[in-house]
């Protein structure tokens, strides 16, 4: 007999499935904390390396911890030759998110610590993956353009942000470019139980190894309703192209029951604090450049889109993290299909923190294998099941 009384919650909205001490997303107040520190504070004062330590180790780095983290990340800036050969064997039109999802298990195959039950060793694998994943993503961007991957820079004084840009561009970025990338990495590093993080935790709950879990996260992030939204925001801006076309474009989009990408959030019912920081950043870094046009278009889409959603659906909808990051990434010269890849490069830190928390029972004493149930609405023919008619071969 089916139990009619069981709760069905499509999309698991509002359902608490675990304890976590990694980040707090307060959708009502528009507040985001990484391990207790506000995103505004961290965006102003921290580096991405400090964020990695904060998320993975659980506390801000003190004394030698930050130089140790930089050294570890630098030491792990290695692309195994098998991975480079694998990347070179792919069709050049392979989607970058597919490529970086596929590269994660290749890191497993080249990690002698893979599958360890020792937190310290898995922590080292996390740092190796954070470093290597960025290099592999950057290498793919070069390979698909017919260029050779660059020799990684192990120097710990070169930031993760600079190493990633160097991997793509083949030149060391300016201080301004590296600082901007550092900020973008900080803002995208972690966001509690979103779809991709939940995917990571679900795989971790089976006690599968780190790389199996992270590759599931990349797959979930690639969807247009999640990390794929930033690329679609840019597609939308290019499609609209002119300020005076925004009104018509949004009206037609709404009439066709389409979504305005970059607006709305499953948790934030007020402004996403990351979007507010990115709006200011976009205004500052694009001022006077030809890409400023895309920032101006964003402002107009936000204004018109929000007004129409309010008027037609009585919805208060605000920009999310993917809205203003798009003109910034475009201004930095990222190809549009690399926008979600950048997101994954950043989020791998948050995913690793969640893997550690889930795998080593750090927030609740006895985590369980995730196993929701489905409400079966398929064929039923009584208690014995439906009769199967055998066919002659
Ligand atoms: C992110 C998102 C999925 C969250 O939405 P949600 O809170 O789960 O709400 P739903 O998807 O159930 O949508 C609720 C209503 O708001 C509307 N809505 C939400 N966001 C919208 C948007 N960006 N454009 C147009 N309508 C939107 C939906 O059409 C729906 O209306 P309906 O009830 O008439 O069908 C949604 O806002 C969205 O699709 N945004 C665009 C994609 C995006 O930017 N994703 C990145 C998220 S960080």
CSV table of C-alpha atoms and ligand atoms in Angstrom, one decimal:
chain,number,residue,atom,x,y,z
A,1,UNK,CA,0.0,0.0,0.0
A,2,UNK,CA,1.2,3.5,-0.8
A,3,UNK,CA,1.4,5.8,2.2
A,4,UNK,CA,-0.7,8.8,1.2
A,5,UNK,CA,0.4,10.8,4.2
A,6,UNK,CA,4.0,11.1,3.1
A,7,UNK,CA,5.0,14.7,2.3
A,8,UNK,CA,5.8,15.6,-1.2
A,9,UNK,CA,7.9,18.6,-1.7
A,10,UNK,CA,8.9,19.2,-5.4
A,11,UNK,CA,12.3,20.8,-5.6
A,12,UNK,CA,12.8,20.4,-1.8
A,13,UNK,CA,12.1,24.1,-1.3
A,14,UNK,CA,12.3,24.9,2.4
A,15,UNK,CA,13.2,21.4,3.4
A,16,UNK,CA,16.2,21.2,5.8
A,17,UNK,CA,18.1,18.0,5.0
A,18,UNK,CA,21.3,18.4,7.0
A,19,UNK,CA,23.3,20.6,9.4
A,20,UNK,CA,26.1,22.7,7.9
A,21,UNK,CA,28.6,25.1,9.4
A,22,UNK,CA,29.9,26.3,6.1
A,23,UNK,CA,27.7,29.2,4.9
A,24,UNK,CA,24.5,30.9,5.8
A,25,UNK,CA,22.2,32.2,3.1
A,26,UNK,CA,19.5,34.3,4.7
A,27,UNK,CA,17.0,34.8,1.8
A,28,UNK,CA,14.8,37.2,3.7
A,29,UNK,CA,17.5,39.6,4.9
A,30,UNK,CA,19.7,39.2,1.8
A,31,UNK,CA,22.6,38.1,3.9
A,32,UNK,CA,25.4,35.7,3.0
A,33,UNK,CA,28.0,34.5,5.5
A,34,UNK,CA,31.0,32.2,4.8
A,35,UNK,CA,31.8,30.5,8.2
A,36,UNK,CA,30.3,33.5,10.0
A,37,UNK,CA,32.0,36.3,7.9
A,38,UNK,CA,29.8,38.5,5.7
A,39,UNK,CA,30.4,38.4,2.0
A,40,UNK,CA,30.8,42.2,2.0
A,41,UNK,CA,33.6,42.0,4.6
A,42,UNK,CA,35.3,39.2,2.7
A,43,UNK,CA,35.0,40.8,-0.7
A,44,UNK,CA,36.7,43.9,0.7
A,45,UNK,CA,39.4,42.4,2.8
A,46,UNK,CA,40.1,38.7,2.0
A,47,UNK,CA,41.9,36.9,-0.8
A,48,UNK,CA,40.6,33.8,-2.6
A,49,UNK,CA,43.4,31.8,-1.0
A,50,UNK,CA,42.1,32.9,2.5
A,51,UNK,CA,38.6,31.9,1.4
A,52,UNK,CA,39.8,28.5,0.4
A,53,UNK,CA,41.4,28.0,3.8
A,54,UNK,CA,38.4,29.5,5.6
A,55,UNK,CA,35.9,27.2,3.8
A,56,UNK,CA,38.0,24.0,4.0
A,57,UNK,CA,39.6,24.4,7.4
A,58,UNK,CA,36.7,26.1,9.1
A,59,UNK,CA,38.4,29.1,10.5
A,60,UNK,CA,40.3,32.1,9.2
A,61,UNK,CA,44.0,31.4,8.5
A,62,UNK,CA,46.4,32.6,11.2
A,63,UNK,CA,50.2,32.7,11.4
A,64,UNK,CA,51.7,30.5,8.7
A,65,UNK,CA,48.5,29.0,7.5
A,66,UNK,CA,48.0,31.4,4.7
A,67,UNK,CA,51.6,31.1,3.3
A,68,UNK,CA,51.2,27.3,3.7
A,69,UNK,CA,48.0,27.4,1.6
A,70,UNK,CA,49.6,29.5,-1.1
A,71,UNK,CA,52.6,27.1,-1.1
A,72,UNK,CA,50.3,24.1,-1.4
A,73,UNK,CA,48.3,25.6,-4.2
A,74,UNK,CA,51.5,26.6,-6.0
A,75,UNK,CA,53.0,23.1,-5.6
A,76,UNK,CA,49.8,21.6,-6.9
A,77,UNK,CA,49.9,23.7,-10.1
A,78,UNK,CA,50.7,20.7,-12.3
A,79,UNK,CA,48.7,19.3,-15.2
A,80,UNK,CA,49.5,15.6,-15.5
A,81,UNK,CA,50.6,14.8,-19.0
A,82,UNK,CA,47.7,12.2,-19.3
A,83,UNK,CA,45.2,15.0,-18.7
A,84,UNK,CA,46.8,17.3,-21.3
A,85,UNK,CA,46.8,14.3,-23.8
A,86,UNK,CA,43.2,13.6,-22.9
A,87,UNK,CA,42.2,17.2,-23.5
A,88,UNK,CA,44.0,17.3,-26.8
A,89,UNK,CA,42.1,14.2,-27.9
A,90,UNK,CA,38.7,15.8,-27.6
A,91,UNK,CA,36.7,17.3,-30.5
A,92,UNK,CA,37.4,21.0,-30.6
A,93,UNK,CA,33.7,21.8,-30.5
A,94,UNK,CA,33.3,20.0,-27.1
A,95,UNK,CA,31.3,22.1,-24.6
A,96,UNK,CA,33.7,23.6,-22.0
A,97,UNK,CA,31.5,22.5,-19.1
A,98,UNK,CA,31.4,18.9,-20.5
A,99,UNK,CA,35.2,19.0,-20.8
A,100,UNK,CA,35.8,20.2,-17.3
A,101,UNK,CA,33.3,17.8,-15.8
A,102,UNK,CA,35.1,15.0,-17.6
A,103,UNK,CA,38.5,16.1,-16.5
A,104,UNK,CA,37.7,15.7,-12.8
A,105,UNK,CA,37.7,11.9,-12.8
A,106,UNK,CA,41.1,12.1,-14.7
A,107,UNK,CA,42.4,13.9,-11.7
A,108,UNK,CA,41.2,10.9,-9.6
A,109,UNK,CA,43.2,8.5,-11.7
A,110,UNK,CA,46.4,10.6,-11.2
A,111,UNK,CA,46.0,11.1,-7.4
A,112,UNK,CA,47.7,8.5,-5.3
A,113,UNK,CA,45.7,9.7,-2.3
A,114,UNK,CA,42.4,9.2,-4.0
A,115,UNK,CA,39.9,7.3,-1.9
A,116,UNK,CA,41.7,8.0,1.4
A,117,UNK,CA,39.7,8.0,4.6
A,118,UNK,CA,42.1,10.4,6.2
A,119,UNK,CA,40.8,14.0,6.4
A,120,UNK,CA,44.3,15.6,6.1
A,121,UNK,CA,45.0,13.6,2.9
A,122,UNK,CA,41.6,14.4,1.4
A,123,UNK,CA,42.2,18.1,2.3
A,124,UNK,CA,45.4,17.9,0.3
A,125,UNK,CA,43.5,16.3,-2.6
A,126,UNK,CA,41.1,19.2,-2.4
A,127,UNK,CA,43.9,21.8,-2.8
A,128,UNK,CA,45.3,19.7,-5.6
A,129,UNK,CA,42.0,19.7,-7.4
A,130,UNK,CA,41.3,23.4,-6.8
A,131,UNK,CA,44.7,24.2,-8.4
A,132,UNK,CA,44.5,21.6,-11.2
A,133,UNK,CA,40.9,22.2,-12.2
A,134,UNK,CA,41.6,25.9,-12.9
A,135,UNK,CA,44.7,24.9,-15.0
A,136,UNK,CA,42.7,22.3,-16.9
A,137,UNK,CA,39.9,24.7,-17.6
A,138,UNK,CA,42.4,27.3,-18.8
A,139,UNK,CA,44.2,24.7,-20.9
A,140,UNK,CA,41.1,23.7,-22.7
A,141,UNK,CA,40.4,27.3,-23.7
A,142,UNK,CA,43.8,27.3,-25.4
A,143,UNK,CA,43.7,23.9,-26.9
A,144,UNK,CA,40.3,24.5,-28.6
A,145,UNK,CA,41.9,27.6,-30.1
A,146,UNK,CA,44.7,25.5,-31.5
A,147,UNK,CA,47.3,26.7,-28.9
A,148,UNK,CA,49.5,24.8,-26.5
A,149,UNK,CA,48.7,24.9,-22.8
A,150,UNK,CA,51.1,27.2,-20.9
A,151,UNK,CA,53.7,26.0,-18.4
A,152,UNK,CA,52.0,26.5,-15.0
A,153,UNK,CA,53.6,28.9,-12.6
A,154,UNK,CA,54.3,27.2,-9.2
A,155,UNK,CA,55.4,30.5,-7.5
A,156,UNK,CA,53.2,30.8,-4.4
A,157,UNK,CA,53.3,34.6,-4.7
A,158,UNK,CA,51.3,34.3,-7.9
A,159,UNK,CA,47.7,34.2,-6.8
A,160,UNK,CA,45.2,31.5,-7.9
A,161,UNK,CA,43.3,34.1,-9.8
A,162,UNK,CA,46.5,35.2,-11.7
A,163,UNK,CA,47.5,31.6,-12.3
A,164,UNK,CA,44.0,30.9,-13.9
A,165,UNK,CA,44.2,34.0,-16.1
A,166,UNK,CA,47.8,33.2,-17.1
A,167,UNK,CA,46.7,29.7,-18.0
A,168,UNK,CA,44.1,31.0,-20.4
A,169,UNK,CA,45.9,34.0,-21.8
A,170,UNK,CA,49.5,32.9,-21.8
A,171,UNK,CA,50.6,36.2,-20.1
A,172,UNK,CA,50.7,37.2,-16.5
A,173,UNK,CA,47.6,39.4,-15.9
A,174,UNK,CA,47.9,43.0,-14.6
A,175,UNK,CA,47.4,43.6,-10.9
A,176,UNK,CA,44.0,45.1,-11.7
A,177,UNK,CA,42.9,42.0,-13.7
A,178,UNK,CA,44.1,39.6,-11.1
A,179,UNK,CA,42.4,41.5,-8.3
A,180,UNK,CA,39.2,41.6,-10.2
A,181,UNK,CA,39.3,37.9,-10.9
A,182,UNK,CA,40.1,37.3,-7.2
A,183,UNK,CA,37.0,39.2,-6.2
A,184,UNK,CA,34.9,37.2,-8.7
A,185,UNK,CA,36.3,34.0,-7.3
A,186,UNK,CA,35.5,35.0,-3.7
A,187,UNK,CA,31.9,35.9,-4.6
A,188,UNK,CA,31.2,32.6,-6.4
A,189,UNK,CA,33.0,30.3,-4.0
A,190,UNK,CA,30.2,29.0,-1.8
A,191,UNK,CA,26.4,29.2,-1.5
A,192,UNK,CA,25.1,26.5,0.8
A,193,UNK,CA,22.8,23.7,-0.4
A,194,UNK,CA,22.2,24.9,-4.0
A,195,UNK,CA,21.6,22.3,-6.7
A,196,UNK,CA,25.3,21.6,-7.4
A,197,UNK,CA,26.4,21.5,-3.8
A,198,UNK,CA,23.5,19.2,-2.9
A,199,UNK,CA,24.7,16.9,-5.8
A,200,UNK,CA,28.2,16.9,-4.3
A,201,UNK,CA,26.9,16.1,-0.8
A,202,UNK,CA,24.6,13.4,-2.1
A,203,UNK,CA,27.5,11.7,-3.8
A,204,UNK,CA,29.7,12.2,-0.7
A,205,UNK,CA,27.0,10.6,1.4
A,206,UNK,CA,27.6,7.3,-0.5
A,207,UNK,CA,31.3,7.5,0.6
A,208,UNK,CA,32.4,7.8,-3.0
A,209,UNK,CA,35.7,9.6,-3.4
A,210,UNK,CA,36.1,13.4,-3.8
A,211,UNK,CA,36.4,13.5,-7.5
A,212,UNK,CA,33.2,11.5,-8.1
A,213,UNK,CA,31.4,14.0,-6.0
A,214,UNK,CA,32.9,17.1,-7.6
A,215,UNK,CA,32.2,15.9,-11.1
A,216,UNK,CA,28.5,15.5,-10.1
A,217,UNK,CA,28.6,19.2,-8.9
A,218,UNK,CA,30.0,20.4,-12.2
A,219,UNK,CA,27.2,18.6,-14.1
A,220,UNK,CA,24.5,20.2,-11.9
A,221,UNK,CA,26.1,23.6,-12.2
A,222,UNK,CA,26.0,23.5,-16.0
A,223,UNK,CA,22.2,23.8,-16.2
A,224,UNK,CA,20.7,27.2,-17.4
A,225,UNK,CA,18.7,27.6,-14.2
A,226,UNK,CA,22.0,27.4,-12.1
A,227,UNK,CA,25.6,28.3,-13.1
A,228,UNK,CA,24.7,28.2,-16.8
A,229,UNK,CA,22.6,31.4,-16.3
A,230,UNK,CA,25.6,33.8,-16.6
A,231,UNK,CA,26.3,32.7,-20.2
A,232,UNK,CA,22.6,33.1,-21.0
A,233,UNK,CA,22.5,36.6,-19.5
A,234,UNK,CA,25.3,37.6,-21.9
A,235,UNK,CA,23.4,35.9,-24.8
A,236,UNK,CA,20.3,38.0,-23.8
A,237,UNK,CA,22.3,41.2,-23.7
A,238,UNK,CA,23.9,40.6,-27.1
A,239,UNK,CA,20.4,39.8,-28.4
A,240,UNK,CA,18.9,43.0,-27.1
A,241,UNK,CA,22.0,45.0,-28.2
A,242,UNK,CA,20.5,48.5,-27.8
A,243,UNK,CA,19.0,50.3,-24.8
A,244,UNK,CA,15.9,51.3,-26.7
A,245,UNK,CA,15.1,47.7,-27.5
A,246,UNK,CA,14.9,46.5,-23.8
A,247,UNK,CA,11.3,47.3,-23.3
A,248,UNK,CA,10.1,45.4,-26.4
A,249,UNK,CA,12.5,42.5,-25.8
A,250,UNK,CA,11.3,42.0,-22.2
A,251,UNK,CA,7.6,42.3,-23.2
A,252,UNK,CA,8.0,39.7,-25.9
A,253,UNK,CA,10.0,37.4,-23.7
A,254,UNK,CA,7.3,37.6,-21.0
A,255,UNK,CA,4.5,37.1,-23.5
A,256,UNK,CA,6.3,33.9,-24.7
A,257,UNK,CA,6.4,32.8,-21.1
A,258,UNK,CA,10.2,32.9,-21.2
A,259,UNK,CA,12.5,33.8,-18.3
A,260,UNK,CA,14.6,36.8,-18.0
A,261,UNK,CA,18.0,35.3,-17.2
A,262,UNK,CA,19.8,36.6,-14.2
A,263,UNK,CA,16.7,37.7,-12.4
A,264,UNK,CA,15.2,35.8,-9.5
A,265,UNK,CA,16.5,33.4,-6.9
A,266,UNK,CA,15.2,30.3,-5.2
A,267,UNK,CA,16.2,31.6,-1.8
A,268,UNK,CA,16.8,35.4,-1.9
A,269,UNK,CA,13.5,37.2,-1.6
A,270,UNK,CA,15.4,40.5,-1.5
A,271,UNK,CA,18.6,41.6,-3.2
A,272,UNK,CA,21.3,39.0,-3.6
A,273,UNK,CA,24.3,40.7,-1.7
A,274,UNK,CA,26.7,39.3,-4.4
A,275,UNK,CA,24.6,41.0,-7.1
A,276,UNK,CA,24.9,44.3,-5.3
A,277,UNK,CA,28.7,44.0,-5.0
A,278,UNK,CA,28.9,43.0,-8.7
A,279,UNK,CA,26.7,45.9,-9.8
A,280,UNK,CA,29.1,48.3,-8.2
A,281,UNK,CA,32.1,46.4,-9.5
A,282,UNK,CA,30.8,46.3,-13.1
A,283,UNK,CA,30.1,50.1,-13.0
A,284,UNK,CA,33.6,50.8,-11.7
A,285,UNK,CA,35.7,48.4,-13.9
A,286,UNK,CA,33.7,49.0,-17.1
A,287,UNK,CA,33.5,52.8,-16.9
A,288,UNK,CA,34.8,54.5,-20.0
A,289,UNK,CA,35.3,51.1,-21.8
A,290,UNK,CA,33.4,49.9,-24.8
A,291,UNK,CA,32.0,47.1,-22.7
A,292,UNK,CA,30.3,49.7,-20.5
A,293,UNK,CA,27.4,49.4,-22.9
A,294,UNK,CA,26.6,45.9,-21.5
A,295,UNK,CA,26.5,47.2,-18.0
A,296,UNK,CA,24.1,50.0,-19.0
A,297,UNK,CA,21.9,47.4,-20.7
A,298,UNK,CA,21.9,45.3,-17.5
A,299,UNK,CA,20.7,48.3,-15.5
A,300,UNK,CA,17.8,48.8,-18.0
A,301,UNK,CA,16.9,45.1,-18.1
A,302,UNK,CA,16.8,45.1,-14.3
A,303,UNK,CA,14.6,48.1,-14.2
A,304,UNK,CA,12.2,47.0,-17.0
A,305,UNK,CA,12.2,43.3,-16.0
A,306,UNK,CA,11.5,43.9,-12.4
A,307,UNK,CA,8.7,46.4,-13.2
A,308,UNK,CA,7.0,43.9,-15.6
A,309,UNK,CA,7.3,41.0,-13.2
A,310,UNK,CA,5.7,43.2,-10.5
A,311,UNK,CA,2.9,44.4,-12.8
A,312,UNK,CA,2.1,41.1,-14.4
A,313,UNK,CA,2.8,38.5,-11.7
A,314,UNK,CA,3.0,40.6,-8.6
A,315,UNK,CA,6.5,39.3,-8.0
A,316,UNK,CA,9.3,41.1,-6.3
A,317,UNK,CA,12.3,39.7,-8.2
A,318,UNK,CA,15.9,41.0,-8.0
A,319,UNK,CA,19.1,40.3,-9.9
A,320,UNK,CA,21.1,37.3,-8.8
A,321,UNK,CA,24.9,36.7,-8.9
A,322,UNK,CA,24.8,35.8,-12.6
A,323,UNK,CA,23.4,39.1,-13.8
A,324,UNK,CA,26.2,41.6,-13.3
A,325,UNK,CA,29.0,39.1,-13.4
A,326,UNK,CA,28.2,38.7,-17.1
A,327,UNK,CA,29.4,42.1,-18.3
A,328,UNK,CA,32.4,41.9,-16.0
A,329,UNK,CA,33.5,38.5,-17.4
A,330,UNK,CA,32.8,39.7,-21.0
A,331,UNK,CA,34.9,42.8,-20.2
A,332,UNK,CA,37.7,40.5,-19.1
A,333,UNK,CA,37.6,38.8,-22.5
A,334,UNK,CA,36.0,35.5,-21.4
A,335,UNK,CA,34.3,33.7,-24.2
A,336,UNK,CA,30.6,33.3,-23.3
A,337,UNK,CA,30.7,29.5,-23.0
A,338,UNK,CA,33.5,29.9,-20.5
A,339,UNK,CA,31.4,31.9,-18.0
A,340,UNK,CA,30.0,28.8,-16.3
A,341,UNK,CA,33.4,27.3,-16.3
A,342,UNK,CA,34.8,30.3,-14.4
A,343,UNK,CA,31.9,29.7,-11.9
A,344,UNK,CA,32.9,26.1,-11.5
A,345,UNK,CA,36.6,27.1,-11.0
A,346,UNK,CA,35.5,29.2,-8.1
A,347,UNK,CA,32.8,26.9,-6.6
A,348,UNK,CA,35.1,23.9,-6.5
A,349,UNK,CA,36.4,25.4,-3.2
A,350,UNK,CA,32.8,25.4,-1.7
A,351,UNK,CA,32.1,21.9,-3.1
A,352,UNK,CA,35.3,20.6,-1.5
A,353,UNK,CA,34.3,22.1,1.9
A,354,UNK,CA,30.9,20.4,1.6
A,355,UNK,CA,32.6,17.1,0.6
A,356,UNK,CA,34.8,17.2,3.7
A,357,UNK,CA,31.9,18.2,6.0
A,358,UNK,CA,29.6,15.4,4.7
A,359,UNK,CA,32.3,12.7,4.4
A,360,UNK,CA,33.8,13.3,7.8
A,361,UNK,CA,30.6,14.0,9.7
A,362,UNK,CA,31.7,17.5,10.7
A,363,UNK,CA,28.4,19.2,11.3
A,364,UNK,CA,26.2,16.4,12.5
A,365,UNK,CA,27.3,13.3,14.3
A,366,UNK,CA,25.7,10.7,12.1
A,367,UNK,CA,25.1,11.8,8.5
A,368,UNK,CA,23.0,9.3,6.5
A,369,UNK,CA,23.0,8.2,2.9
A,370,UNK,CA,20.6,10.6,1.1
A,371,UNK,CA,17.7,8.6,-0.1
A,372,UNK,CA,14.4,10.5,-0.7
A,373,UNK,CA,11.4,8.6,-2.1
A,374,UNK,CA,9.2,9.2,-5.1
A,375,UNK,CA,5.5,9.1,-5.2
A,376,UNK,CA,4.8,6.3,-7.7
A,377,UNK,CA,2.2,7.3,-10.2
A,378,UNK,CA,2.9,4.6,-12.8
A,379,UNK,CA,1.1,1.4,-13.8
A,380,UNK,CA,-0.4,-0.7,-11.0
A,381,UNK,CA,-2.3,-4.0,-11.5
A,382,UNK,CA,-3.1,-5.1,-8.0
A,383,UNK,CA,-0.8,-6.8,-5.5
A,384,UNK,CA,0.9,-9.2,-7.8
A,385,UNK,CA,2.0,-6.6,-10.4
A,386,UNK,CA,1.0,-6.6,-14.0
A,387,UNK,CA,1.2,-9.9,-16.0
A,388,UNK,CA,4.1,-10.0,-18.4
A,389,UNK,CA,3.2,-11.6,-21.8
A,390,UNK,CA,6.2,-13.5,-23.1
A,391,UNK,CA,6.9,-13.0,-26.8
A,392,UNK,CA,8.3,-15.6,-29.1
A,393,UNK,CA,12.0,-14.8,-30.0
B,1,LIG,C1,16.3,31.1,-10.3
B,1,LIG,C2,14.8,30.7,-10.4
B,1,LIG,C3,14.8,29.3,-11.0
B,1,LIG,C4,14.2,30.7,-9.0
B,1,LIG,O1,12.9,30.7,-9.2
B,1,LIG,P1,11.9,30.1,-8.1
B,1,LIG,O2,11.9,30.9,-6.9
B,1,LIG,O3,12.2,28.6,-8.0
B,1,LIG,O4,10.5,30.3,-8.7
B,1,LIG,P2,9.9,29.5,-9.9
B,1,LIG,O5,10.9,29.0,-10.9
B,1,LIG,O6,8.9,28.6,-9.3
B,1,LIG,O7,9.1,30.8,-10.5
B,1,LIG,C5,8.0,31.4,-9.8
B,1,LIG,C6,7.3,32.4,-10.8
B,1,LIG,O8,8.2,33.5,-11.0
B,1,LIG,C7,8.5,33.6,-12.4
B,1,LIG,N1,9.9,33.9,-12.6
B,1,LIG,C8,10.9,33.7,-11.7
B,1,LIG,N2,12.0,34.1,-12.2
B,1,LIG,C9,11.7,34.7,-13.4
B,1,LIG,C10,12.5,35.3,-14.4
B,1,LIG,N3,13.8,35.4,-14.3
B,1,LIG,N4,11.9,35.7,-15.5
B,1,LIG,C11,10.5,35.6,-15.7
B,1,LIG,N5,9.7,35.0,-14.8
B,1,LIG,C12,10.3,34.5,-13.6
B,1,LIG,C13,8.2,32.2,-13.0
B,1,LIG,O9,7.8,32.3,-14.4
B,1,LIG,C14,7.0,31.7,-12.1
B,1,LIG,O10,5.8,32.3,-12.6
B,1,LIG,P3,4.5,31.4,-12.8
B,1,LIG,O11,4.2,31.1,-11.3
B,1,LIG,O12,3.6,32.3,-13.4
B,1,LIG,O13,4.9,30.2,-13.6
B,1,LIG,C15,14.1,31.7,-11.3
B,1,LIG,O14,14.0,32.9,-10.8
B,1,LIG,C16,14.7,31.7,-12.7
B,1,LIG,O15,14.5,30.9,-13.6
B,1,LIG,N6,15.6,32.8,-13.0
B,1,LIG,C17,16.2,32.9,-14.2
B,1,LIG,C18,17.4,31.9,-14.3
B,1,LIG,C19,18.6,32.4,-13.4
B,1,LIG,O16,19.0,33.5,-13.5
B,1,LIG,N7,19.2,31.4,-12.7
B,1,LIG,C20,20.3,31.7,-11.9
B,1,LIG,C21,19.9,31.5,-10.4
B,1,LIG,S1,21.2,31.9,-9.3
